[in-house]
Short mmCIF file of C-alpha atoms in Angstrom, two decimals:
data_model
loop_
_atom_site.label_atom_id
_atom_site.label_comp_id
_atom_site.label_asym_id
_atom_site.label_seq_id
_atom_site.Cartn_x
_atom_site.Cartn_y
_atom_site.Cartn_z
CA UNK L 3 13.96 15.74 -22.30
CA UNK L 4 11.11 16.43 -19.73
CA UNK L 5 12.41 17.03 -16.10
CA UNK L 6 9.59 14.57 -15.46
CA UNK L 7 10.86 11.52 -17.59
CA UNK L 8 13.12 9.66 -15.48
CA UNK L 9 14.23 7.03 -18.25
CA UNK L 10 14.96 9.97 -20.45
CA UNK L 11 17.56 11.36 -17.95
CA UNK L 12 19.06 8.00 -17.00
CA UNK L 13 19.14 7.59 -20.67
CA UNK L 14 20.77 10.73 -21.40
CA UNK L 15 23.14 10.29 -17.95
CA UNK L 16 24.59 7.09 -18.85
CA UNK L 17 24.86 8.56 -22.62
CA UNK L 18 27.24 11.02 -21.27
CA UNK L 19 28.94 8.84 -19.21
CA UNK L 20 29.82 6.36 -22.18
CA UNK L 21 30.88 9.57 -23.86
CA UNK L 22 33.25 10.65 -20.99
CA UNK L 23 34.64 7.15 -20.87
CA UNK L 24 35.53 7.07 -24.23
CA UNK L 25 37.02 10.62 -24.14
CA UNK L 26 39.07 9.67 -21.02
CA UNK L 27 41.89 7.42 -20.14
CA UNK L 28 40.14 6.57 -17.07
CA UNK L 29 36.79 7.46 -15.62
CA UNK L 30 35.57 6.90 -12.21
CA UNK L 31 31.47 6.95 -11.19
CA UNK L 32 30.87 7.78 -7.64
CA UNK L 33 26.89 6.51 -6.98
CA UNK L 34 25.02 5.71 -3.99
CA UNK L 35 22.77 2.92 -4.04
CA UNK L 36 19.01 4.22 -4.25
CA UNK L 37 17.44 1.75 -2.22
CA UNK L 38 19.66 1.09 0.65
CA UNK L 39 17.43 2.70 3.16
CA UNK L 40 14.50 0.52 2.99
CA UNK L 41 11.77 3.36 3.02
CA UNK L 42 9.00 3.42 0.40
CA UNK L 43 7.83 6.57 -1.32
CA UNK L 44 5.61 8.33 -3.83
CA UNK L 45 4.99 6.83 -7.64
CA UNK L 46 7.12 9.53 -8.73
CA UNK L 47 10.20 9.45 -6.29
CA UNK L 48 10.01 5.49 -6.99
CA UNK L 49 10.46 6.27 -10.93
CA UNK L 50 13.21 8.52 -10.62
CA UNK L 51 14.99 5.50 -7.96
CA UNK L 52 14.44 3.08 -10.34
CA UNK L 53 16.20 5.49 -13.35
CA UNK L 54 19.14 5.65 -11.20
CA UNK L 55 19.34 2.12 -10.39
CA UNK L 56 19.35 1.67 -14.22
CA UNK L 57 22.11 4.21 -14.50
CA UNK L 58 24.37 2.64 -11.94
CA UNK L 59 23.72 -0.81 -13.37
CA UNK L 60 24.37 0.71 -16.72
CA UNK L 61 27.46 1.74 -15.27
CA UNK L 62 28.32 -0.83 -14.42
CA UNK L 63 28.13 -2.94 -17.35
CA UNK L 64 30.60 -0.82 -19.08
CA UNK L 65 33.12 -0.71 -16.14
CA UNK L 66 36.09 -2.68 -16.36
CA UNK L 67 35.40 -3.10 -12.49
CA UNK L 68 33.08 -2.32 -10.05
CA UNK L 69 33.23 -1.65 -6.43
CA UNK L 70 30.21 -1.50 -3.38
CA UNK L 71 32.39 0.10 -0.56
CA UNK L 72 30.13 -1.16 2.73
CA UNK L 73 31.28 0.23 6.15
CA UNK L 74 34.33 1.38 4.73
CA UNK L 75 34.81 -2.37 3.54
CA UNK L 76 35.49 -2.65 -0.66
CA UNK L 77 33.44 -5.74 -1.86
CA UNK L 78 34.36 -5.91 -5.69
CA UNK L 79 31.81 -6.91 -7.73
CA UNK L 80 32.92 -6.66 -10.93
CA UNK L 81 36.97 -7.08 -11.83
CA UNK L 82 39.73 -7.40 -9.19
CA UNK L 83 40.98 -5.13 -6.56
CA UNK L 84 44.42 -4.22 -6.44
CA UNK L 85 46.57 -6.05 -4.34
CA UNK L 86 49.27 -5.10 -1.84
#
C-alpha cells in the first residue's frame, strides 16, 4: 500500500477491523466525524477525508450498533441504547 492511496488504507483499516471483530468478543471503534468542521481543503486532504468517512461508514455497517455522541448527548443510530 502507498502512503498516498487513501482507499488502500481505508481498505486495509476496515480489513483489520473486521479481523479484530471477529477475533474479539466485543470491539469498540472510537472515530470522529471528518467533516464536522465545515472547512474545505486541498485535493489530497479531501481524499484521505473521504477514506475515513468510508471507514467509519464501513464500520458501521458491521456494528451491531452505532452511536454519534453530540455535546455529550448519545443519538443512536444504529441498534438500541441501553436502558436504565
Amino acid at each position: 500500500m502507498s502512503p498516498r492511496d487513501p482507499d488502500a488504507a481505508a481498505r486495509d483499516v476496515l480489513g483489520g477491523i473486521e479481523r479484530l471483530a471477529q477475533a474479539a468478543a466485543y470491539t469498540v471503534v472510537v472515530t470522529v466525524d471528518v467533516f464536522a468542521d465545515g472547512m474545505r481543503y486541498d485535493e489530497g486532504t479531501e481524499a484521505w477525508r473521504r477514506a475515513i468517512a468510508r471507514v467509519n461508514a464501513g464500520v458501521a455497517a458491521l456494528a451491531d450498533r452505532a452511536v454519534e455522541v453530540v455535546c455529550g448527548i448519545p443519538v443512536w443510530m444504529k441498534g438500541e441504547g441501553p436502558t436504565r
